[in-house]
Coordinates of N, CA and C and ligand atoms in Angstrom, one line a residue:
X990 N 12.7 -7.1 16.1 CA 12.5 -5.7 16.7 C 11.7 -4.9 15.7
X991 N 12.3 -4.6 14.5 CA 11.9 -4.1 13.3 C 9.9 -4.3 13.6
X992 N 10.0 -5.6 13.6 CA 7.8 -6.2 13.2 C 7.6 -5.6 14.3
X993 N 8.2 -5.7 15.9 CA 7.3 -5.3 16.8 C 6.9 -3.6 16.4
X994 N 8.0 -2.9 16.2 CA 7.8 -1.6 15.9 C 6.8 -1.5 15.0
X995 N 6.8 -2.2 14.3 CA 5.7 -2.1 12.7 C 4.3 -1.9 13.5
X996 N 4.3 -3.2 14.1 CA 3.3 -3.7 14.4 C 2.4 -2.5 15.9
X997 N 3.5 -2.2 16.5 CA 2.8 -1.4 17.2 C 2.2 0.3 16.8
X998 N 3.0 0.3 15.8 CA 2.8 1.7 15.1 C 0.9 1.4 14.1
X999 N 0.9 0.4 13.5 CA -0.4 0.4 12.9 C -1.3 -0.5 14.2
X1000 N -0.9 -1.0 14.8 CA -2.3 -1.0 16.2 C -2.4 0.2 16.6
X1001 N -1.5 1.2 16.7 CA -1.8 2.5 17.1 C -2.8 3.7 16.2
X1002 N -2.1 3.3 15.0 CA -3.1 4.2 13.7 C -4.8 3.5 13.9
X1003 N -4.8 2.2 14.1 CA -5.7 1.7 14.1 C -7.0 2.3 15.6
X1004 N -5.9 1.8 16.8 CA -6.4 2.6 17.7 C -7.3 3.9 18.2
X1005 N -6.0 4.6 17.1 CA -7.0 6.0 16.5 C -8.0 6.2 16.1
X1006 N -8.4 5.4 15.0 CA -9.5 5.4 14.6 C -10.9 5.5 15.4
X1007 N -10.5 4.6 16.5 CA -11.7 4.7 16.9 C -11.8 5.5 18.6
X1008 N -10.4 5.8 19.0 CA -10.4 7.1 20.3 C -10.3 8.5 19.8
X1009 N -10.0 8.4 19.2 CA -9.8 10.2 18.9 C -10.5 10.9 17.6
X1010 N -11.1 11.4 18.2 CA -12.2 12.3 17.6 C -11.5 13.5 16.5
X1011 N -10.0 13.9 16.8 CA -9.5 14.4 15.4 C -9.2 14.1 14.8
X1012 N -8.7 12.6 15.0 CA -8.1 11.9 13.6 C -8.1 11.2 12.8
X1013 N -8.6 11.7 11.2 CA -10.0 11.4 10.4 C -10.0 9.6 10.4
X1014 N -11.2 9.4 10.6 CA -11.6 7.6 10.0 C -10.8 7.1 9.2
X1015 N -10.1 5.9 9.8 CA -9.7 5.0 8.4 C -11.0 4.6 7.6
X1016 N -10.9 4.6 6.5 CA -12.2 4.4 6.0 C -12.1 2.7 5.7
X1017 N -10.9 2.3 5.1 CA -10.6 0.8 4.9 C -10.5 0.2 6.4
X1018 N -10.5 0.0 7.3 CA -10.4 -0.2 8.7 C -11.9 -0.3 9.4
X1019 N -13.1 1.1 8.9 CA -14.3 0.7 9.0 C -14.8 -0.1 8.3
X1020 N -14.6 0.0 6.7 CA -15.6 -1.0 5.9 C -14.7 -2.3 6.7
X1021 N -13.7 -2.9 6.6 CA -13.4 -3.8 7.0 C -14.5 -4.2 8.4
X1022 N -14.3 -3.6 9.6 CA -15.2 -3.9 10.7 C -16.7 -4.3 10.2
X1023 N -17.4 -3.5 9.3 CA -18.7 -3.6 9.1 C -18.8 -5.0 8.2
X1024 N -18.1 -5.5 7.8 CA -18.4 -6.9 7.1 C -17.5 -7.7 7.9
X1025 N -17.1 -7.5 9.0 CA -16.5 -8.5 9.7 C -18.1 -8.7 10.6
X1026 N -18.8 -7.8 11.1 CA -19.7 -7.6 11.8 C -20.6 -8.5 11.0
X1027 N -20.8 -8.0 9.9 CA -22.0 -8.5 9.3 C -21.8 -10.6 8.6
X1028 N -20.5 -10.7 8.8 CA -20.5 -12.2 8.6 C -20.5 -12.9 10.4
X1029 N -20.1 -12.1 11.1 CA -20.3 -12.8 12.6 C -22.0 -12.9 12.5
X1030 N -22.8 -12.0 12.7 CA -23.9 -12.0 13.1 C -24.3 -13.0 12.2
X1031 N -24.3 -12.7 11.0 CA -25.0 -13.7 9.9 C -24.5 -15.8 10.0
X1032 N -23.1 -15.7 10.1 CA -23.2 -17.3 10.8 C -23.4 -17.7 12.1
X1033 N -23.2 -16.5 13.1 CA -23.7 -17.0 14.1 C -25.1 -17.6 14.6
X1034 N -26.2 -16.5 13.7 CA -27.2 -16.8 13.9 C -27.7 -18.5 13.3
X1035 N -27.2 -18.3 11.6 CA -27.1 -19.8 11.4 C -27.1 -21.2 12.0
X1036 N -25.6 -20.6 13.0 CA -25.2 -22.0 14.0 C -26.1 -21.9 14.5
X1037 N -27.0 -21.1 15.3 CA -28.0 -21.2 16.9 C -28.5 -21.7 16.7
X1038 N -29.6 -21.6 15.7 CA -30.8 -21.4 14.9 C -30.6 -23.3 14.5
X1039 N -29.1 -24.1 13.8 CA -29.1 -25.1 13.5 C -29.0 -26.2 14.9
X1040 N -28.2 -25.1 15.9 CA -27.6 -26.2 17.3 C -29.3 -26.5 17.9
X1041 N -30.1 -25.3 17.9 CA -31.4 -25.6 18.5 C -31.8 -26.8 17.7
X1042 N -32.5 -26.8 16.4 CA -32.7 -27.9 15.5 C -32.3 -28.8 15.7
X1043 N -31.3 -29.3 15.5 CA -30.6 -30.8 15.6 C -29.5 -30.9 16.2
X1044 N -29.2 -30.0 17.1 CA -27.7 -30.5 17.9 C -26.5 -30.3 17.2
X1045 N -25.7 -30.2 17.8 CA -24.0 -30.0 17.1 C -24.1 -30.8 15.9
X1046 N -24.2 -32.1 15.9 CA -23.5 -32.9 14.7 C -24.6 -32.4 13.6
X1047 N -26.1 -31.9 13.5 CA -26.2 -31.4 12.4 C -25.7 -30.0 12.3
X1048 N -25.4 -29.5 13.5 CA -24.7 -27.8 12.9 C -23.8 -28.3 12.2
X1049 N -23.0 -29.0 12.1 CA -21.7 -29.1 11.7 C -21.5 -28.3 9.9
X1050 N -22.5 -29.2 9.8 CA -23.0 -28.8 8.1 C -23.1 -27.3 7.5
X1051 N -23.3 -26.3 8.9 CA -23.7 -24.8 8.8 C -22.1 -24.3 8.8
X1052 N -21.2 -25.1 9.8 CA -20.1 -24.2 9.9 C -18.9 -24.6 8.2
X1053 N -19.2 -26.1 8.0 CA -19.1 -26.2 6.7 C -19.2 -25.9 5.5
X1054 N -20.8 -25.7 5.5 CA -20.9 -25.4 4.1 C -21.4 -23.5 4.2
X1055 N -22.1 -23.3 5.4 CA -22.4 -21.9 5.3 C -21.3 -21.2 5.5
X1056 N -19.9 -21.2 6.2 CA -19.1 -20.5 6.7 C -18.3 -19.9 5.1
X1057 N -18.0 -21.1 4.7 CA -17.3 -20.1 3.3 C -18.4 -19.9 2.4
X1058 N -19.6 -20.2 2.1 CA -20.3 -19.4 1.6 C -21.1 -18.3 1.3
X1059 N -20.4 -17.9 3.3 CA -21.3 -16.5 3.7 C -19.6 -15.7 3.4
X1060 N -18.6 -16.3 3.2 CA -17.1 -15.3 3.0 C -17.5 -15.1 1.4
X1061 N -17.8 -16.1 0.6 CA -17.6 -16.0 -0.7 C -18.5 -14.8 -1.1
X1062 N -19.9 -14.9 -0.5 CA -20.6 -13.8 -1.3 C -20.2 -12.5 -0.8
X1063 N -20.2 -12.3 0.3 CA -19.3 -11.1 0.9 C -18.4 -10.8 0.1
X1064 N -16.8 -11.6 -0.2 CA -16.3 -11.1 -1.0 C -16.7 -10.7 -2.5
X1065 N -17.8 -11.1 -2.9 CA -18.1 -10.9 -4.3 C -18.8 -9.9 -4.5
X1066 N -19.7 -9.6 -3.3 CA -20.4 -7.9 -3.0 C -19.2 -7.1 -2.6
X1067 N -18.5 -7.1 -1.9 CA -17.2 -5.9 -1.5 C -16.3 -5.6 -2.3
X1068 N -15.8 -6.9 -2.8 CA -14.5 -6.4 -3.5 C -13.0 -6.8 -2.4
X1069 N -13.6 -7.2 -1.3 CA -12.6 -7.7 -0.3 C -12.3 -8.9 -0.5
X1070 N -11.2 -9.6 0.1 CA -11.1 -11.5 0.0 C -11.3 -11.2 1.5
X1071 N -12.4 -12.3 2.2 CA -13.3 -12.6 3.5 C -12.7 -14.0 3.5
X1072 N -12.3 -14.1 4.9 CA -12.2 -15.8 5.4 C -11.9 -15.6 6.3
X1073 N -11.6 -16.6 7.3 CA -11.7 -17.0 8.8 C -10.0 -17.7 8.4
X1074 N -9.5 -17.9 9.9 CA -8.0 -18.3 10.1 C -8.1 -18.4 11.3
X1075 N -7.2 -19.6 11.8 CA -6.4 -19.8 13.0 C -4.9 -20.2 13.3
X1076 N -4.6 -20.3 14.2 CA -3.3 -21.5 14.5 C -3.6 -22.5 14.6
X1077 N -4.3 -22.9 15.0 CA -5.2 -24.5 15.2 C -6.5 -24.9 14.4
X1078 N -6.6 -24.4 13.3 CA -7.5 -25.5 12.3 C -7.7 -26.6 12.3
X1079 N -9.1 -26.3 11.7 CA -9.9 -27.3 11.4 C -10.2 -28.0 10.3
X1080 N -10.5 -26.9 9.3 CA -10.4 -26.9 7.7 C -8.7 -26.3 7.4
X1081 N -8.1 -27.5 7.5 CA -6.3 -26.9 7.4 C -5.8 -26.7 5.9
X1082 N -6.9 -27.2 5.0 CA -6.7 -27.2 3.4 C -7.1 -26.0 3.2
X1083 N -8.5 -25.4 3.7 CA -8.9 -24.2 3.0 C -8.9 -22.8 4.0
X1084 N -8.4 -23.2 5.5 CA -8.2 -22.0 6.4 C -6.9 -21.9 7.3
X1085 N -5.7 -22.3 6.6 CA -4.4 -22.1 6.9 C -4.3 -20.7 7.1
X1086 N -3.0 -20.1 7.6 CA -2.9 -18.7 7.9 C -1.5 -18.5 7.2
X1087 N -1.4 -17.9 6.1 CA -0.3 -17.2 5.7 C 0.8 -16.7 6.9
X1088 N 1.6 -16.4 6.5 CA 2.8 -16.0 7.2 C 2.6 -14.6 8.3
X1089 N 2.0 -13.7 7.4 CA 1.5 -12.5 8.1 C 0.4 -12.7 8.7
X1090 N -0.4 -13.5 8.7 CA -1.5 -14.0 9.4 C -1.5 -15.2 11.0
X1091 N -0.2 -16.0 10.4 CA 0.0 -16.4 11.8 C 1.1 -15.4 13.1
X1092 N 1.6 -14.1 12.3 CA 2.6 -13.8 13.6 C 1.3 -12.7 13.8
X1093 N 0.0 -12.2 13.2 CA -1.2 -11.4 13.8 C -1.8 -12.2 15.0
X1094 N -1.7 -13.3 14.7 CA -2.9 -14.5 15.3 C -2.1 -14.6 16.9
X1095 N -0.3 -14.7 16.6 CA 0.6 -14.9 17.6 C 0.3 -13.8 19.0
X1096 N 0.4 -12.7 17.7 CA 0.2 -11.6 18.4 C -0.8 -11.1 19.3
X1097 N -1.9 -11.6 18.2 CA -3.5 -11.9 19.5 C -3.1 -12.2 20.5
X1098 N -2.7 -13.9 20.7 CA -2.7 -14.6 21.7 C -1.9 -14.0 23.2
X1099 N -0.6 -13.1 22.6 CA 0.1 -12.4 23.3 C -1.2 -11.3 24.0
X1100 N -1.5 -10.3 23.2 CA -1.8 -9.3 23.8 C -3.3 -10.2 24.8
X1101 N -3.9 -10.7 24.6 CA -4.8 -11.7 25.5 C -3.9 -12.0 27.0
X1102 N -2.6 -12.7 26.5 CA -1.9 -13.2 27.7 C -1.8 -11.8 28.6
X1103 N -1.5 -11.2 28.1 CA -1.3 -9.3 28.8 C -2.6 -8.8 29.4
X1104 N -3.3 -9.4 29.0 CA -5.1 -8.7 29.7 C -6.0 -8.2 28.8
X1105 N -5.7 -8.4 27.6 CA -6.4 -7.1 26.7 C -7.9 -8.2 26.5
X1106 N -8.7 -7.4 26.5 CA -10.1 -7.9 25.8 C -10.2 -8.3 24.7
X1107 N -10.5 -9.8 24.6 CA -10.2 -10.7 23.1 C -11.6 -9.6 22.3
X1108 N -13.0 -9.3 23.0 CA -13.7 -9.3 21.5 C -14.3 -8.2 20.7
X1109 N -12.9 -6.9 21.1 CA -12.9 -6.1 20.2 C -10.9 -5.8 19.8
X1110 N -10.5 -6.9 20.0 CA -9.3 -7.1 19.3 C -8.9 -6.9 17.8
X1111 N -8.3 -6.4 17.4 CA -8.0 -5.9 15.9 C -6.5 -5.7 15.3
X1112 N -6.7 -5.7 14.1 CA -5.2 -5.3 13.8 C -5.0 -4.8 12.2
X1113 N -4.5 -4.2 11.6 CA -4.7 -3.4 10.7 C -3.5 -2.8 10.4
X1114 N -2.6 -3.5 8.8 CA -1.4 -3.6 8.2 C -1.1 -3.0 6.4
X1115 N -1.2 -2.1 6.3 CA -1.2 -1.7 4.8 C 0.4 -2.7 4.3
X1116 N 0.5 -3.4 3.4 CA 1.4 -4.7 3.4 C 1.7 -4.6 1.6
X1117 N 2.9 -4.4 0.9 CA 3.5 -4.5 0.4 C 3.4 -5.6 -0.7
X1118 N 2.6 -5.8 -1.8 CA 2.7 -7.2 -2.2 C 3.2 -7.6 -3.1
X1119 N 3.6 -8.4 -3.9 CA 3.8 -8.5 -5.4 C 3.4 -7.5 -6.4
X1120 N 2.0 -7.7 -6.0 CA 1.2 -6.6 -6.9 C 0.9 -5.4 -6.5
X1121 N 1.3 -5.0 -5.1 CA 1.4 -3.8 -5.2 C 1.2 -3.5 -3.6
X1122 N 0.0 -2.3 -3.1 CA 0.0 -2.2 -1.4 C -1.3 -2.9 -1.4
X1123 N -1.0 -3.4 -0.4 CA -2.7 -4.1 0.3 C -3.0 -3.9 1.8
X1124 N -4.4 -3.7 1.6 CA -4.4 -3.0 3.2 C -5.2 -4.0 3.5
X1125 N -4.6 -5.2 5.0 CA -4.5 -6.1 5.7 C -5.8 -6.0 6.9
X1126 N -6.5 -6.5 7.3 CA -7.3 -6.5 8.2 C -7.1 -8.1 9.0
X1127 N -7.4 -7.7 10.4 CA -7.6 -9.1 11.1 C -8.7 -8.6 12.4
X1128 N -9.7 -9.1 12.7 CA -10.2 -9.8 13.9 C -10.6 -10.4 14.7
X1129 N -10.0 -10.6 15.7 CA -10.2 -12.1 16.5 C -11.6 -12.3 16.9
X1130 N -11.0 -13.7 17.0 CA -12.7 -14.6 17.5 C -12.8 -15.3 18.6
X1131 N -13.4 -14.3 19.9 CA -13.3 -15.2 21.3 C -14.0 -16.4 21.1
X1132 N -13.7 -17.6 21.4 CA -14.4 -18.4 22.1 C -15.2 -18.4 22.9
X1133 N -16.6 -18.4 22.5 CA -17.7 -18.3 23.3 C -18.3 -19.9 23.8
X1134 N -19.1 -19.8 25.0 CA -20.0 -21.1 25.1 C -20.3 -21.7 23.6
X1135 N -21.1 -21.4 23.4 CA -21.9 -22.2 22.3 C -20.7 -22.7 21.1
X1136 N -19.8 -21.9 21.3 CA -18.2 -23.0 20.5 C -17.9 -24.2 21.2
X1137 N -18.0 -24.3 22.2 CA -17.1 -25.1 23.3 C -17.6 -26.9 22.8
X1138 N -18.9 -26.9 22.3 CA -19.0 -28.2 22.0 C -18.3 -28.8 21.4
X1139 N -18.0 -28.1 19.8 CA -17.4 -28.5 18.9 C -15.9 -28.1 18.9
X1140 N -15.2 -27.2 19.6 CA -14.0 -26.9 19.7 C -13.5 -26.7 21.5
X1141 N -14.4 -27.2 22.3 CA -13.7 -27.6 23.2 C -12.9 -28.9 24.1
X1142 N -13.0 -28.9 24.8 CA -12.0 -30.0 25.5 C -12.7 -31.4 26.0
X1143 N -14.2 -31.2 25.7 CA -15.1 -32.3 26.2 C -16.1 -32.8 25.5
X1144 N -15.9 -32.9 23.7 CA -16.4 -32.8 22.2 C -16.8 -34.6 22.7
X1145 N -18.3 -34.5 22.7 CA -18.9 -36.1 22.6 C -18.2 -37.1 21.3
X1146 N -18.3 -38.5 22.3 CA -17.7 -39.2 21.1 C -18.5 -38.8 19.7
X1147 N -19.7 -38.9 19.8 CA -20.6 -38.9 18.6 C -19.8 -38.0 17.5
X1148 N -20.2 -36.7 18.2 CA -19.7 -34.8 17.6 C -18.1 -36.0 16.8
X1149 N -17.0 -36.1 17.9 CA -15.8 -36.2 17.5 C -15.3 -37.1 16.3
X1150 N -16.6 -38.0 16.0 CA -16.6 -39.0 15.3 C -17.0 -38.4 13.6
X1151 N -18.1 -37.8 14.0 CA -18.6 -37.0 12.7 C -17.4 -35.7 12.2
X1152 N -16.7 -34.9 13.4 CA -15.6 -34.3 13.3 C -14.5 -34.8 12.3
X1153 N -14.2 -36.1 13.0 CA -12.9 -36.6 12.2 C -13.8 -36.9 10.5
X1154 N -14.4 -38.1 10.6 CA -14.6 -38.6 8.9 C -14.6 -37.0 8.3
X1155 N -15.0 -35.9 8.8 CA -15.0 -34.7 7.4 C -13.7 -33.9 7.6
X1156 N -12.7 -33.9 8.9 CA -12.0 -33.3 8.8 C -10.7 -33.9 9.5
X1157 N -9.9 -35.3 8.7 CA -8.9 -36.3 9.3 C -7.8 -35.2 10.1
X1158 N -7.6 -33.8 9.6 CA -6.5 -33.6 10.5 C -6.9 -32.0 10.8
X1159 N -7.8 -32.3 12.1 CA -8.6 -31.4 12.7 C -7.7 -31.2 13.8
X1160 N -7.2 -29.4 14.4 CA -6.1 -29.4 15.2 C -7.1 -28.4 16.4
X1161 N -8.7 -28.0 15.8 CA -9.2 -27.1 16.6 C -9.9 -27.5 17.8
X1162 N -9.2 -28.1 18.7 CA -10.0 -28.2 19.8 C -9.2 -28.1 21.1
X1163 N -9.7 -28.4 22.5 CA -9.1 -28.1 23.9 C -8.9 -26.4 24.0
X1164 N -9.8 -25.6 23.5 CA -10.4 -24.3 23.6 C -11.1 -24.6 24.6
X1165 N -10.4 -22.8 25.5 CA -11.4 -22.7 26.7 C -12.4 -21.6 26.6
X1166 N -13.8 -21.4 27.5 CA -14.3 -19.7 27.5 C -13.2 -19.1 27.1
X1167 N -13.5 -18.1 26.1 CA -12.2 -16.7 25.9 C -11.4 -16.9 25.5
X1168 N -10.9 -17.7 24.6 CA -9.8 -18.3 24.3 C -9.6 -17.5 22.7
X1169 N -8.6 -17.1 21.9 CA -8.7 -16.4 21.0 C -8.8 -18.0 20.0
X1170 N -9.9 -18.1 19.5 CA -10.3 -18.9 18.4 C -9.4 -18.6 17.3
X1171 N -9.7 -17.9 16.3 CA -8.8 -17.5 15.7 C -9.6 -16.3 15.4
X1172 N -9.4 -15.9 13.5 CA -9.5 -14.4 13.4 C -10.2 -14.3 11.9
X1173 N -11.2 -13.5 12.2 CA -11.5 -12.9 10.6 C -10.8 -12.3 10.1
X1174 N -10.2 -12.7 8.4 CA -8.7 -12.0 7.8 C -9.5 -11.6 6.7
X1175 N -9.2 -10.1 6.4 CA -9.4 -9.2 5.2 C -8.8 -9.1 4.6
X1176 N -8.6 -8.9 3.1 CA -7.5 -7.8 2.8 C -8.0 -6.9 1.2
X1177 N -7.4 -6.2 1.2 CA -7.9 -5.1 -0.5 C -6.7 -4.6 -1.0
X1178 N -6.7 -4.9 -2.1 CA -5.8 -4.2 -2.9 C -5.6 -3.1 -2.8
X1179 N -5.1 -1.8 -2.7 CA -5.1 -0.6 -2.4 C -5.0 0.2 -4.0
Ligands
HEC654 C1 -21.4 -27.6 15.3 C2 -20.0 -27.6 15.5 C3 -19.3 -26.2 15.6 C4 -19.6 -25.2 16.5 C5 -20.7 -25.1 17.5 C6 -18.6 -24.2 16.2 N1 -17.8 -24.5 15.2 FE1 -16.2 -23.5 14.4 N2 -15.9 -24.9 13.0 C7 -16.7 -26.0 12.9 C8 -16.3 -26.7 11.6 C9 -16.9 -28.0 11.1 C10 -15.4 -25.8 11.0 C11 -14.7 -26.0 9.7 C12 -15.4 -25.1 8.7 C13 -14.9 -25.2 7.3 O1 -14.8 -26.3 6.7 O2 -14.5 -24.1 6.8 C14 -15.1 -24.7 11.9 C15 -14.2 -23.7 11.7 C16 -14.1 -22.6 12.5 C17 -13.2 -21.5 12.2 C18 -12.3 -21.4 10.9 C19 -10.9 -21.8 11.2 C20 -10.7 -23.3 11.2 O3 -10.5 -23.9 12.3 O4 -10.8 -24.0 10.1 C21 -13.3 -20.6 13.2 C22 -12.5 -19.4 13.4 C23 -14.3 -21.1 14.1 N3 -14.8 -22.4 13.6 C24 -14.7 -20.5 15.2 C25 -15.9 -20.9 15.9 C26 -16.5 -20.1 17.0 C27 -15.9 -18.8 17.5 C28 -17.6 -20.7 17.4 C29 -18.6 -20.3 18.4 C30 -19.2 -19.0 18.2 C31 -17.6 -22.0 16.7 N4 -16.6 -22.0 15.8 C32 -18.6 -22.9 16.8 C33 -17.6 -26.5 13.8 C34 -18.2 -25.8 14.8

């Protein structure tokens, strides 16, 4: 009971942010959005640009090797830690979801099941750490078309083949249209 309250109290601070015109900007809640923005656009365009070229099995290489390469420099210009997370991974070694990261991800899926619009979904947690407060960012990632090759339910033998040899225990697929993929996860020291 305690998390749900938590939890609905900073979706609500968060909410603020962007309905109500007197209640000043989270400012860590925007920068967060603007480099969530700017690593969507920038891999997405990547994948298209690779799927046109050579088809899924050479995209693969983009979601591989570009995907934490475009988090790494991000985080080395911001000052944020940038990565991607799900409940169903792919890369399970290097994109597992922490504890507070899978009951966000849970929580996605819930508010989805309720009707909410996956692809301005958010969530935003100032979080207690060892080292001190850290302010938490997450947002989700609908499943669009152009996913569905590689993470949906009808992945060619070929794709599934080149899937497995790079990734033996790949759990991300049988994604439908809209499906909450998973989520871009922020967070900053405070
Ligand atoms: C060409 C195949 C391909 C396509 C198309 C593709 N992905 Fe992926 N996806 C991958 C691979 C490979 C990885 C593992 C990347 C890594 O090693 O970090 C991955 C990883 C991810 C992750 C990180 C979490 C995890 O499972 O490890 C997310 C989130 C994700 N993809 C979302 C999407 C979304 C959303 C789309 C559509 C816009 C998409 N992908 C399209 C191949 C693909």
């Amino acid at each position: 009971m305690k998390r749900v309250a938590r939890l609905t109290a900073a979706t609500a601070i968060l909410a603020a942010t962007t309905l109500s015109a007197e209640t000043p900007p989270n400012p860590n809640a925007a920068e967060a959005k603007a480099i969530v923005q700017e690593f969507a656009t920038t891999l997405q365009g990547e994948l298209q640009a690779a799927m046109k070229d050579g088809g899924p099995v050479n995209a693969i290489a983009v979601c591989q090797d570009r995907a934490p390469a475009i988090a790494a420099d991000l985080s080395a210009r911001t000052g944020w830690e940038v990565g991607r997370t799900s409940l169903k991974t792919r890369n399970t070694a290097e994109n597992s979801p922490d504890a507070w990261e899978q009951t966000v991800l849970a929580d996605f899926d819930a508010r989805r099941a309720a009707g909410e619009d996956v692809q301005p979904m958010a969530y935003a947690e100032v979080v207690e750490t060892a080292d001190g407060k850290t302010f938490r960012f997450m947002k989700a990632i609908p499943t669009a078309e152009v996913c569905l090759a590689c993470h949906g339910t009808a992945i060619t033998p070929d794709l599934a083949t080149a899937i497995d040899e790079r990734y033996p225990d790949d759990m991300a697929r049988g994604y439908s249209l809209g499906d909450v993929r998973g989520a871009f996860s922020l967070s900053k020291p405070l």
